PDB file of C-alpha atoms in Angstrom:
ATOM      1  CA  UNK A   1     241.374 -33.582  10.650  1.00  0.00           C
ATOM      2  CA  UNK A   2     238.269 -34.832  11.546  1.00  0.00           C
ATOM      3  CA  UNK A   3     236.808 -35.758  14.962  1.00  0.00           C
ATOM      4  CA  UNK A   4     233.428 -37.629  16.166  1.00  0.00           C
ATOM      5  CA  UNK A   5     232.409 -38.117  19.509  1.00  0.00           C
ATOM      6  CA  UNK A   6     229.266 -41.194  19.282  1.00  0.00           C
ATOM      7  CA  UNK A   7     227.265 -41.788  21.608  1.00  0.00           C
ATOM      8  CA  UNK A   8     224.051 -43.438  22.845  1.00  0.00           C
ATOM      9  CA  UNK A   9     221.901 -40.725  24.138  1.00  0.00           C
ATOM     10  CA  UNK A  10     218.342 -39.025  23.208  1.00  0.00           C
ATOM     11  CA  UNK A  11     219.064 -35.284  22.015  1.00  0.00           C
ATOM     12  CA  UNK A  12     217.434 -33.227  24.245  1.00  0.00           C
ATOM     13  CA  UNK A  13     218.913 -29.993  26.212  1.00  0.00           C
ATOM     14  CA  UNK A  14     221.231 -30.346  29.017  1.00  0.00           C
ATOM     15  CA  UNK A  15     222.797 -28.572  31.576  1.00  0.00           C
ATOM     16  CA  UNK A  16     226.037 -29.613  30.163  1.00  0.00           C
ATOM     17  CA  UNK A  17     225.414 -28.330  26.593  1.00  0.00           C
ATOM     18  CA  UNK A  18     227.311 -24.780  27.340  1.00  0.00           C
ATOM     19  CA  UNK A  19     230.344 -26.494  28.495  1.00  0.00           C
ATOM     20  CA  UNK A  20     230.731 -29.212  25.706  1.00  0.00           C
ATOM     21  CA  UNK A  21     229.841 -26.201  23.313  1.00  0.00           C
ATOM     22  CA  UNK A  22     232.884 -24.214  24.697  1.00  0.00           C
ATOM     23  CA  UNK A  23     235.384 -27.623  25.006  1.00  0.00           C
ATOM     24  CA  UNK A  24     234.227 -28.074  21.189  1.00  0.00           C
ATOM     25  CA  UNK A  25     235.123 -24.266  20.123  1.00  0.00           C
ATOM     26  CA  UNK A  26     238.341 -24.501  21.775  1.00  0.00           C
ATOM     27  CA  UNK A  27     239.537 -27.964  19.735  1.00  0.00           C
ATOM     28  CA  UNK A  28     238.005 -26.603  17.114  1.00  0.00           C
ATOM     29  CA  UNK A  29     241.431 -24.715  16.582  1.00  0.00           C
ATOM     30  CA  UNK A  30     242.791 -27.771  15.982  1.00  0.00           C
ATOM     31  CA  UNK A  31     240.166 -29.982  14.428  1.00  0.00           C
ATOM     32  CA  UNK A  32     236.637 -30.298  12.726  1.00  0.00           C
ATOM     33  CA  UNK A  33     234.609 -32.016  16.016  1.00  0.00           C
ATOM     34  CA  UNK A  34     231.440 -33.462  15.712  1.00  0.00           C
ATOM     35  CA  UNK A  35     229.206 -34.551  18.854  1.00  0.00           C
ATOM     36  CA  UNK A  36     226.593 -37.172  17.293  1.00  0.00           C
ATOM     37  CA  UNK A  37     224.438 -38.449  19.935  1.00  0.00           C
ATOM     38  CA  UNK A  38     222.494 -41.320  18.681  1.00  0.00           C
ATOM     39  CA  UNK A  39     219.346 -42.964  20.016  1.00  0.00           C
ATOM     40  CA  UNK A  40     216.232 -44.779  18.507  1.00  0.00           C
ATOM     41  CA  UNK A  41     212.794 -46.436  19.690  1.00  0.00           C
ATOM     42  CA  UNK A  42     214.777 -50.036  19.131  1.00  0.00           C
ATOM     43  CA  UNK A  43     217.028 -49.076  21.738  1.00  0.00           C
ATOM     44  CA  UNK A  44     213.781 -47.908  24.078  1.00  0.00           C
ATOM     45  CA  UNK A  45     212.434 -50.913  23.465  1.00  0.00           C
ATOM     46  CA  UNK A  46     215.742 -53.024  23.806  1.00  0.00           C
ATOM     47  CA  UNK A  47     216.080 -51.320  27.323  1.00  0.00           C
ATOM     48  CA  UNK A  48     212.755 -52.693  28.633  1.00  0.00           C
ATOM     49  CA  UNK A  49     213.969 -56.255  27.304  1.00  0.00           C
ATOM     50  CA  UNK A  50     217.503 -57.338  28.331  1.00  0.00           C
ATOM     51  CA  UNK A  51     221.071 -55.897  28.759  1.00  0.00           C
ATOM     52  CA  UNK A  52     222.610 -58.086  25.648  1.00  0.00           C
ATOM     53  CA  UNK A  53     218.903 -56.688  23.374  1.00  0.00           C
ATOM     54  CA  UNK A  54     219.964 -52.674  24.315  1.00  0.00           C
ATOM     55  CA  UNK A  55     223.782 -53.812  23.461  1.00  0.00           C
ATOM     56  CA  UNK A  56     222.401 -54.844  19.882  1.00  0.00           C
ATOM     57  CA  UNK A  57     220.389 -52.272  19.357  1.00  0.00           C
ATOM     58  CA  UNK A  58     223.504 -50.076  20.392  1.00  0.00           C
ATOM     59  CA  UNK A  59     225.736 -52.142  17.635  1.00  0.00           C
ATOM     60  CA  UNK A  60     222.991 -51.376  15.127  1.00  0.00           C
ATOM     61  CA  UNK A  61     223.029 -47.475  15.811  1.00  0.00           C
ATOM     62  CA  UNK A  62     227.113 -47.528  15.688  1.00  0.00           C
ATOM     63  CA  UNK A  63     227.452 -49.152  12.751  1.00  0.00           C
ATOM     64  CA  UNK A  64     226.975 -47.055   9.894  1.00  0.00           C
ATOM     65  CA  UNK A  65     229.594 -44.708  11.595  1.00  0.00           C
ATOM     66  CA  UNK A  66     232.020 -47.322  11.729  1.00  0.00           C
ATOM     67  CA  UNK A  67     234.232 -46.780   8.556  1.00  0.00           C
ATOM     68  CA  UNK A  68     236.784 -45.325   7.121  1.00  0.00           C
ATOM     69  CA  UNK A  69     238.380 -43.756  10.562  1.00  0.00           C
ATOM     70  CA  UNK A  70     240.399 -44.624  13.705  1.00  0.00           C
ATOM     71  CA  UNK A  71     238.099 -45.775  15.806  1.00  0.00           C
ATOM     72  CA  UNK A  72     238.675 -45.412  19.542  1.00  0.00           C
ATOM     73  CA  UNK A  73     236.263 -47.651  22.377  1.00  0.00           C
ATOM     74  CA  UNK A  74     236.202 -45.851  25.488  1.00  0.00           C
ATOM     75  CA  UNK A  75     235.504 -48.805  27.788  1.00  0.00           C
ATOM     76  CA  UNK A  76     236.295 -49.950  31.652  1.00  0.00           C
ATOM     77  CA  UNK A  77     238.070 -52.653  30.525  1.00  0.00           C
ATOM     78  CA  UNK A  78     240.258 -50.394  28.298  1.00  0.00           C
ATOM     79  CA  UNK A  79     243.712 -50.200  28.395  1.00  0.00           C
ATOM     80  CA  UNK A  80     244.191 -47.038  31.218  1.00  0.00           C
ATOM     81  CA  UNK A  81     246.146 -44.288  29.351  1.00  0.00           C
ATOM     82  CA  UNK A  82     247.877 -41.082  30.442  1.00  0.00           C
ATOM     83  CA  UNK A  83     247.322 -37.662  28.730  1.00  0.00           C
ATOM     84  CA  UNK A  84     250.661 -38.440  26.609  1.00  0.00           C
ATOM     85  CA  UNK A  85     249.144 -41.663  25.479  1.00  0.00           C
ATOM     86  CA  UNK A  86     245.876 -40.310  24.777  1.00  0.00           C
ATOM     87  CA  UNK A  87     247.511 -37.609  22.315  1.00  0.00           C
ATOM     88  CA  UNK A  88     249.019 -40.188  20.393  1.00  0.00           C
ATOM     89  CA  UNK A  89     245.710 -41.481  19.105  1.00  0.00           C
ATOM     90  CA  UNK A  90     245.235 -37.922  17.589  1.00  0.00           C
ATOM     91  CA  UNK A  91     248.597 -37.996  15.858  1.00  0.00           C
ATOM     92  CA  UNK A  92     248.710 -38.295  12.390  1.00  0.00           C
ATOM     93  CA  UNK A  93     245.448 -39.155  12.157  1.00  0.00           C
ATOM     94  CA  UNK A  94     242.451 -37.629   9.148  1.00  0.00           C
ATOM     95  CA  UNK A  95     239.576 -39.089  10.971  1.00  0.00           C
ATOM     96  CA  UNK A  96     239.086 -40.416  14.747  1.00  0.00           C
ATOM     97  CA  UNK A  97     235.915 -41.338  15.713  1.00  0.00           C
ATOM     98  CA  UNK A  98     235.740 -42.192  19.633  1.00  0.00           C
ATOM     99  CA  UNK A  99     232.699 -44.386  20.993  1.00  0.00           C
ATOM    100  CA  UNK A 100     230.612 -43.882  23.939  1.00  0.00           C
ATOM    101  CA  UNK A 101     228.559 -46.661  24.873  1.00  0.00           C
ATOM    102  CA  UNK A 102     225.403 -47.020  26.119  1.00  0.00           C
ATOM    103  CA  UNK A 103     223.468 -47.834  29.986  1.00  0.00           C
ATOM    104  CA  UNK A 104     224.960 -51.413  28.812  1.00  0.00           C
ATOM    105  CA  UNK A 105     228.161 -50.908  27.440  1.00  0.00           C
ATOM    106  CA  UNK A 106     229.210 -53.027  23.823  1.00  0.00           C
ATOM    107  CA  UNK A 107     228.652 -55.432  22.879  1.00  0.00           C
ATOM    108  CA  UNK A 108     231.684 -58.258  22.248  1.00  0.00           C
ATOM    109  CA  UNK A 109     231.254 -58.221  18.900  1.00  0.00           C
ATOM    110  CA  UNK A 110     231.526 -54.466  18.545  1.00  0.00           C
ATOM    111  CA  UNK A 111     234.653 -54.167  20.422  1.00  0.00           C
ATOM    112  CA  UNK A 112     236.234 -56.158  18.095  1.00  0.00           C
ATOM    113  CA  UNK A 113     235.719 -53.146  15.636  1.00  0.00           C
ATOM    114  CA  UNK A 114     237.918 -50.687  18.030  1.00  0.00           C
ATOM    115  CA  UNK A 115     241.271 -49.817  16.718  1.00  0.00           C
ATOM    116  CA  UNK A 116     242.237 -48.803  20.562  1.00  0.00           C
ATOM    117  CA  UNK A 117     239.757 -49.744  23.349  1.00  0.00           C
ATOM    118  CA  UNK A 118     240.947 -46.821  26.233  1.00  0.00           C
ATOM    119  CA  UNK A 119     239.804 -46.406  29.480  1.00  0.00           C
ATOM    120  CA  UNK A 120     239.867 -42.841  31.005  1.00  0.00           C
ATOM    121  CA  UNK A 121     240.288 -44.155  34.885  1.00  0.00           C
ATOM    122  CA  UNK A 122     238.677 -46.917  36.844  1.00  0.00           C
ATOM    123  CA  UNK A 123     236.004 -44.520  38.138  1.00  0.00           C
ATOM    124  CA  UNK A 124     232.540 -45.321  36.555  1.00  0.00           C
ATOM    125  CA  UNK A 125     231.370 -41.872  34.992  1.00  0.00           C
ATOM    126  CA  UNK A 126     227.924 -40.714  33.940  1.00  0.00           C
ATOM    127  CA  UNK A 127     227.454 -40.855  29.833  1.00  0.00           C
ATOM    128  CA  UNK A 128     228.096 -37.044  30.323  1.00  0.00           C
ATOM    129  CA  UNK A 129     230.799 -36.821  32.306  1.00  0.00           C
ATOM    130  CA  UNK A 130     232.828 -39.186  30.996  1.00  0.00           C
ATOM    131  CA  UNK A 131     232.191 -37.127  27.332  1.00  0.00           C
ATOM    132  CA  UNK A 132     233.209 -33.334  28.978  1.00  0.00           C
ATOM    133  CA  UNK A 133     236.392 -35.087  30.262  1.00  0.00           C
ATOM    134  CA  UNK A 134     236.722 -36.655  26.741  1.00  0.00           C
ATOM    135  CA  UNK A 135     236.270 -32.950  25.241  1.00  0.00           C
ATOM    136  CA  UNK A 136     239.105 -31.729  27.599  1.00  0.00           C
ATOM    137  CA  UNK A 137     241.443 -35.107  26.288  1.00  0.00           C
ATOM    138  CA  UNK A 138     241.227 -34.153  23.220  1.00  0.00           C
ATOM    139  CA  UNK A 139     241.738 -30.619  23.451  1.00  0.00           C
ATOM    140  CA  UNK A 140     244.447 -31.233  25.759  1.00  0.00           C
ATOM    141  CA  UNK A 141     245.809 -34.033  23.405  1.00  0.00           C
ATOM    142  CA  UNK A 142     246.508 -31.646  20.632  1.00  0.00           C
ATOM    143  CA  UNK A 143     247.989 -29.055  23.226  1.00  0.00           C
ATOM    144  CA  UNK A 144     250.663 -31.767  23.517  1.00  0.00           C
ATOM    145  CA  UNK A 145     251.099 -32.266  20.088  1.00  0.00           C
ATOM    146  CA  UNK A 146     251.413 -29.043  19.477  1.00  0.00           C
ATOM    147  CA  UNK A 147     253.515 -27.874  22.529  1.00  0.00           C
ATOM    148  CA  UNK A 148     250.885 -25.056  23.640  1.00  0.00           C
ATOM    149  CA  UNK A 149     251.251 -24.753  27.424  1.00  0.00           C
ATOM    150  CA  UNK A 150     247.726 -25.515  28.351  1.00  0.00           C
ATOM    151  CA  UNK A 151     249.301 -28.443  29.241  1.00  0.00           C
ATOM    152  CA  UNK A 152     252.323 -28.087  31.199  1.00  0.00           C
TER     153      UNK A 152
ATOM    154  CA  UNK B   1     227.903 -35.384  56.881  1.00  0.00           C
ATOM    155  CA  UNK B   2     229.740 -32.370  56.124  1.00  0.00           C
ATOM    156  CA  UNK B   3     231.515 -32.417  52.943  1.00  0.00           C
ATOM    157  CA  UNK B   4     234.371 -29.478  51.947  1.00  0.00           C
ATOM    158  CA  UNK B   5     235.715 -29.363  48.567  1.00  0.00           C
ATOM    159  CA  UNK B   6     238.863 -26.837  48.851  1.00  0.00           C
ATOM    160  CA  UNK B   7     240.960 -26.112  45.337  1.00  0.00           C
ATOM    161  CA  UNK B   8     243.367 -23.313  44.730  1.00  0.00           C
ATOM    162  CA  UNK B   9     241.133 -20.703  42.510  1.00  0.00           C
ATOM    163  CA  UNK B  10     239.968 -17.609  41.719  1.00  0.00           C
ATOM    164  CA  UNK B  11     236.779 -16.863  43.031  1.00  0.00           C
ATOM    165  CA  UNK B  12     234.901 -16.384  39.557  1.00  0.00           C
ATOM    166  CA  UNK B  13     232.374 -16.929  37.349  1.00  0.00           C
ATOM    167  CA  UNK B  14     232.559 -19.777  35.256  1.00  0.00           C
ATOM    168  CA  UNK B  15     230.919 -21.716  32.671  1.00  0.00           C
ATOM    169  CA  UNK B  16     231.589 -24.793  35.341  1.00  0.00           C
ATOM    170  CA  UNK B  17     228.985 -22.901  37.579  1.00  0.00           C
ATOM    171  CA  UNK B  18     225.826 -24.128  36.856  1.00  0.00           C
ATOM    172  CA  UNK B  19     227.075 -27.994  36.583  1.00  0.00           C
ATOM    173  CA  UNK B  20     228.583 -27.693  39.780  1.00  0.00           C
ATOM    174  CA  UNK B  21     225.387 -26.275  41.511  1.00  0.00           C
ATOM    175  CA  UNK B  22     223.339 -28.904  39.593  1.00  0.00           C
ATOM    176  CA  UNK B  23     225.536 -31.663  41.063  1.00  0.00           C
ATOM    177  CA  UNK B  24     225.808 -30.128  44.794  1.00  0.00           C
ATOM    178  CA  UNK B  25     222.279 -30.264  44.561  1.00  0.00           C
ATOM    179  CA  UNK B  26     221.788 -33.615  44.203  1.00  0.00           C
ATOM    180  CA  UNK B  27     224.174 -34.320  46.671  1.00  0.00           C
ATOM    181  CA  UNK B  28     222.209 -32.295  49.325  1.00  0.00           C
ATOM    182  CA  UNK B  29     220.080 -34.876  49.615  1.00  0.00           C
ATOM    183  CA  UNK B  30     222.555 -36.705  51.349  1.00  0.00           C
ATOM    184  CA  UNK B  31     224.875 -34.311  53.182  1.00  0.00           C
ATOM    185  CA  UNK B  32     225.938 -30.770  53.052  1.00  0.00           C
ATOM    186  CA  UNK B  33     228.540 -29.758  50.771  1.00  0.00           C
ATOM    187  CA  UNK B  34     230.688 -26.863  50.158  1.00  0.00           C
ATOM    188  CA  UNK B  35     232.972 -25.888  47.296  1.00  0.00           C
ATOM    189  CA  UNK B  36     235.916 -23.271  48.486  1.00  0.00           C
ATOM    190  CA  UNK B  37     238.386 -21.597  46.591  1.00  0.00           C
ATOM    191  CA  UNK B  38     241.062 -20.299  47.569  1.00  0.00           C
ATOM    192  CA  UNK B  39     243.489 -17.539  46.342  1.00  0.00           C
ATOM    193  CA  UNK B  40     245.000 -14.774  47.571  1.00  0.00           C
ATOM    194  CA  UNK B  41     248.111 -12.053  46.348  1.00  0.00           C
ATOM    195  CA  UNK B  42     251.038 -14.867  48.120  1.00  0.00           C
ATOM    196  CA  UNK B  43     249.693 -17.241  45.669  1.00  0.00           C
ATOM    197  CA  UNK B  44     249.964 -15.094  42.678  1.00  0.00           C
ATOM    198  CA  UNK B  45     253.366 -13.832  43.716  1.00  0.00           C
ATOM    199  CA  UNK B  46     254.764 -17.343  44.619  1.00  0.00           C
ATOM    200  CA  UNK B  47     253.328 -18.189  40.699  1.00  0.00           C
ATOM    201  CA  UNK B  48     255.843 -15.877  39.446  1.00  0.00           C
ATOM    202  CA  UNK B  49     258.788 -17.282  41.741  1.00  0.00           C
ATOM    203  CA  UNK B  50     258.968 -20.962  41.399  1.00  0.00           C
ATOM    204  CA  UNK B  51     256.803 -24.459  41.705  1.00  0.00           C
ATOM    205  CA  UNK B  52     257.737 -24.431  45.344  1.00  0.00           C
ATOM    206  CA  UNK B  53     256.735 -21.340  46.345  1.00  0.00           C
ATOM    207  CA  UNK B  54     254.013 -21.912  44.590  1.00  0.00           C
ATOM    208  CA  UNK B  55     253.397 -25.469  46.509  1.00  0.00           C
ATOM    209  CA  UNK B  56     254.444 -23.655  49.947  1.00  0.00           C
ATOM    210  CA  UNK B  57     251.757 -20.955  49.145  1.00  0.00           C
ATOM    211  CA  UNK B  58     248.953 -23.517  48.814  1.00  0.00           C
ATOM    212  CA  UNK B  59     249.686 -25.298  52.180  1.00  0.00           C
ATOM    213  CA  UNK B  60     249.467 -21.781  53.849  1.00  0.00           C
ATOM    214  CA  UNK B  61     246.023 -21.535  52.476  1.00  0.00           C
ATOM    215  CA  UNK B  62     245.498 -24.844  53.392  1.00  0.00           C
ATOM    216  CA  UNK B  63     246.537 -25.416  56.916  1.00  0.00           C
ATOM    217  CA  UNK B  64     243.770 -23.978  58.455  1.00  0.00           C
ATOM    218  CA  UNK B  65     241.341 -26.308  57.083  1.00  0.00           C
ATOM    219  CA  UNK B  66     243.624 -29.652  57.827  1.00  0.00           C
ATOM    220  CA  UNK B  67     241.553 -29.921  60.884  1.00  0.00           C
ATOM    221  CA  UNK B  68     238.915 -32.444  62.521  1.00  0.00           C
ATOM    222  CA  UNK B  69     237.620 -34.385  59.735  1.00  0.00           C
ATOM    223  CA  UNK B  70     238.740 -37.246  57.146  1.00  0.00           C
ATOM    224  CA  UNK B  71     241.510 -35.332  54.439  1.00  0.00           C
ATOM    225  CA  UNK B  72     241.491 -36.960  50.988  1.00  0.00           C
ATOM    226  CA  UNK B  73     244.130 -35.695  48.715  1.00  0.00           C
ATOM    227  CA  UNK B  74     243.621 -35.945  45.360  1.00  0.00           C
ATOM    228  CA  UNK B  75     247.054 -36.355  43.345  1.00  0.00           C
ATOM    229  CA  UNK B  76     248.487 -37.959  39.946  1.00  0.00           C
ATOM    230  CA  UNK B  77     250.428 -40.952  42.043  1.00  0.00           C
ATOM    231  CA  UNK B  78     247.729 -41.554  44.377  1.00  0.00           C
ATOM    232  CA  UNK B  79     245.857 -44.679  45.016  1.00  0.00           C
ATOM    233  CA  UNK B  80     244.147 -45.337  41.410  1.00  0.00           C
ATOM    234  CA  UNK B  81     240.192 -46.569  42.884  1.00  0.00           C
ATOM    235  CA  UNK B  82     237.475 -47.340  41.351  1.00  0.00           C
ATOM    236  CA  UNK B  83     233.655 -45.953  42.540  1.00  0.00           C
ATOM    237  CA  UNK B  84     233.114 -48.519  45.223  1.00  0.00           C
ATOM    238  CA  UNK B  85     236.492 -47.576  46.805  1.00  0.00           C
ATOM    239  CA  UNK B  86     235.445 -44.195  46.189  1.00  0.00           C
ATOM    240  CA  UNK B  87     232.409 -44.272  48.026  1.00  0.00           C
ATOM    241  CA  UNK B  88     233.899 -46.086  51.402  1.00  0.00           C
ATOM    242  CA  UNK B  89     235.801 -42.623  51.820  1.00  0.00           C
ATOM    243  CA  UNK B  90     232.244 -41.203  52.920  1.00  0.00           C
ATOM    244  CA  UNK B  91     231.083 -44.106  54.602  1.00  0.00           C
ATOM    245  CA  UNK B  92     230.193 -43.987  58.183  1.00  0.00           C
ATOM    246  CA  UNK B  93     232.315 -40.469  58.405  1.00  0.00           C
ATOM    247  CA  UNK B  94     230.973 -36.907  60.035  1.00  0.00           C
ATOM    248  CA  UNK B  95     233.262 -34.855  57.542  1.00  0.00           C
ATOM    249  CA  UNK B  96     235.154 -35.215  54.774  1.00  0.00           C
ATOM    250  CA  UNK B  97     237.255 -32.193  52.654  1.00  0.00           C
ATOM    251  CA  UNK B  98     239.013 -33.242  49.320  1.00  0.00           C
ATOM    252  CA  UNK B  99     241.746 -30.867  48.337  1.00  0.00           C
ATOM    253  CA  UNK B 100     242.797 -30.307  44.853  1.00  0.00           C
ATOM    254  CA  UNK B 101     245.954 -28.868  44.472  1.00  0.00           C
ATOM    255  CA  UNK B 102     247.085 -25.706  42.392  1.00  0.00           C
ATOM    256  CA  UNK B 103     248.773 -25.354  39.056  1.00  0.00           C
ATOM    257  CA  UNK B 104     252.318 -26.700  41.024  1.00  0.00           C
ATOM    258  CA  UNK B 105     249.925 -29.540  42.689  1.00  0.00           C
ATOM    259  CA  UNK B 106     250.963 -29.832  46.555  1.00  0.00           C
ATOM    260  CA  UNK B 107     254.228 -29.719  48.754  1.00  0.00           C
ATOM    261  CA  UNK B 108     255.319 -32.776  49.729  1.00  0.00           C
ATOM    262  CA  UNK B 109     254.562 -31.819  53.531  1.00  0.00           C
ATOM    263  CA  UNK B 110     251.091 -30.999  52.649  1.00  0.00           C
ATOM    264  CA  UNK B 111     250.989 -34.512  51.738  1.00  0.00           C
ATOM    265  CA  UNK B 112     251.619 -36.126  54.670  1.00  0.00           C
ATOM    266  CA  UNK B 113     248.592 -34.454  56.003  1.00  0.00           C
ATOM    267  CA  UNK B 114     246.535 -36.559  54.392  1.00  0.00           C
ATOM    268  CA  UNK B 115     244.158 -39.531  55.419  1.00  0.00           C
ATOM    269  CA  UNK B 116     243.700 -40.506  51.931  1.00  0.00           C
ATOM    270  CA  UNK B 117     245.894 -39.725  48.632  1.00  0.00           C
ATOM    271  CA  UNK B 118     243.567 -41.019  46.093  1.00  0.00           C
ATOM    272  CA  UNK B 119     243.511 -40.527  41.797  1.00  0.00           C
ATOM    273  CA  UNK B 120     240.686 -40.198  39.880  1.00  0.00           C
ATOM    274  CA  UNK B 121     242.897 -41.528  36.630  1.00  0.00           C
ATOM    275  CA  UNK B 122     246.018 -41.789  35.146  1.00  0.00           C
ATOM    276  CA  UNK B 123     244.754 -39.001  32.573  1.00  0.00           C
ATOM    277  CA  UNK B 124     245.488 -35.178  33.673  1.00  0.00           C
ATOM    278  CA  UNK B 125     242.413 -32.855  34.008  1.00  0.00           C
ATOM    279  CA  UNK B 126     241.989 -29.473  34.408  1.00  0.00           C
ATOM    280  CA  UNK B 127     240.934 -28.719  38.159  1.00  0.00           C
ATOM    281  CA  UNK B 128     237.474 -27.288  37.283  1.00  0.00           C
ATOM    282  CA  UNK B 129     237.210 -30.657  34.839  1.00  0.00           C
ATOM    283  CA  UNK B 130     238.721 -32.686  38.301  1.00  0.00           C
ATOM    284  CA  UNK B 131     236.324 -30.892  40.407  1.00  0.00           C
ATOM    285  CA  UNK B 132     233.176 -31.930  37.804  1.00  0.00           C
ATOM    286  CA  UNK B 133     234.284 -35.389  38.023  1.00  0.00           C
ATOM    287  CA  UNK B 134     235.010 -35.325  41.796  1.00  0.00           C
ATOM    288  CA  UNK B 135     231.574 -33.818  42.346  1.00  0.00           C
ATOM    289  CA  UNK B 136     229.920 -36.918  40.387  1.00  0.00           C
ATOM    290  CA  UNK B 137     231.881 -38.959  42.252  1.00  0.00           C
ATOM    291  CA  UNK B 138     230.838 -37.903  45.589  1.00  0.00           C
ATOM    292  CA  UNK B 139     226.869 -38.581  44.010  1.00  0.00           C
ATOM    293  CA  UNK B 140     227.904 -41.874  43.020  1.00  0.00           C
ATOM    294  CA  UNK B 141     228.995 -43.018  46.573  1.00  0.00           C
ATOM    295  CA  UNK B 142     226.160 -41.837  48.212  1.00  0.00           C
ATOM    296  CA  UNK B 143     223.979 -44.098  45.956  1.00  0.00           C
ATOM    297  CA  UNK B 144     226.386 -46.677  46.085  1.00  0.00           C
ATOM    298  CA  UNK B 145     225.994 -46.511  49.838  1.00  0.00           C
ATOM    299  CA  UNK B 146     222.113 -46.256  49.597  1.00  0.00           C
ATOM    300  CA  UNK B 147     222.188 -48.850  46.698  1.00  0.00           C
ATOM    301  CA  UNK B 148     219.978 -45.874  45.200  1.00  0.00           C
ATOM    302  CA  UNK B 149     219.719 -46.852  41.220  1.00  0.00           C
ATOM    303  CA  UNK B 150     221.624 -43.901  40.013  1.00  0.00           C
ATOM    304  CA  UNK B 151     224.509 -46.285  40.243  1.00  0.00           C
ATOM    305  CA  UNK B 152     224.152 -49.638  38.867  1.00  0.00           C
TER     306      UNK B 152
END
């Protein structure tokens, strides 16, 4: 199985590399994980313009990646799931791709694309937060599935 | 503003660390904050008996710091908010603690001690996750509170 986490952001270090490294080793028991974080000067440009430019620039950078996969929104106005909820979108599944968006969401159009549109809580959550609690999701999704007791 | 965080842990080294300094950091610049742990032998004894021992154990280590300031409670069937909600839990207050429960989450009893039983999402997290998220959250309301940009 294959897993992609996408997401608008400009590759540079961060203090939370060594943590999404280590959430990434420990599904990769379970499952091929990718972190693609993707960013370009339209969407620099974009930002100094308007909130509905940076969500088509955002569209743009998604779309290639957009194929041939489950494809899971995480967005506010997502449904709000539970751990046992969020496990099912693993199940069964070759390829799940789950979308971060960017300092201005999706657009409408793109959401349209989403096979499930999830929300993780009504919190707001930075871009990186919200994708080391998607790390533990997933790893505790397949726990489930697979009845280890990290989740009990 | 004093702010406690208090969890049921082992004091040790973690690859959490360095995140959680980083984010106590930047809340320093609006109050003082504090993350305890607590753990002791009755705790790893109770862990061996049963879920209430286990609970009862916590709200030993607990009770002493139940005292003169604003007790949030963070637990799976407590208020769902969002980060404005959030952020009215530290407005206009001298000191705030947030307790996160152990592995057995909190005894009833403990419960009632609360000012606030709030949830941070339907989703389970680990408690070093919770703690990231909690930690962010506590950021967010101070610059929701001092419409600083970090939130908008």
């Amino acid at each position: 199985m294959n897993i992609e986490i996408l997401s608008i952001a400009k590759k540079e270090r961060s203090i939370y590399d060594p943590l999404c490294k280590e959430l990434s080793k420990m599904i990769s028991r379970f499952a091929k994980i990718e972190d693609i974080e993707l960013f370009n000067k339209d969407v620099t440009k974009a930002h100094t313009i308007s909130p509905e430019a940076s969500r088509e620039a955002y569209s743009k950078l998604f779309a290639p990646h957009v194929v041939k996969s489950f494809n899971v929104i995480l967005h506010p106005d997502g449904k709000l799931i539970d751990s046992y909820e969020f496990s099912k979108l693993l199940d069964g599944k070759i390829a799940v791709k789950f979308f971060i968006g960017g300092a201005y969401g999706f657009e409408d159009e793109f959401l349209k694309k989403g096979d499930s549109i999830i929300s993780l809580g009504n919190i707001t959550m930075s871009h990186k937060i919200a994708k080391v609690v998607l790390l533990e999701q997933i790893y505790r999704g397949f726990s489930i599935l697979s009845n280890h007791p990290y989740h009990k």
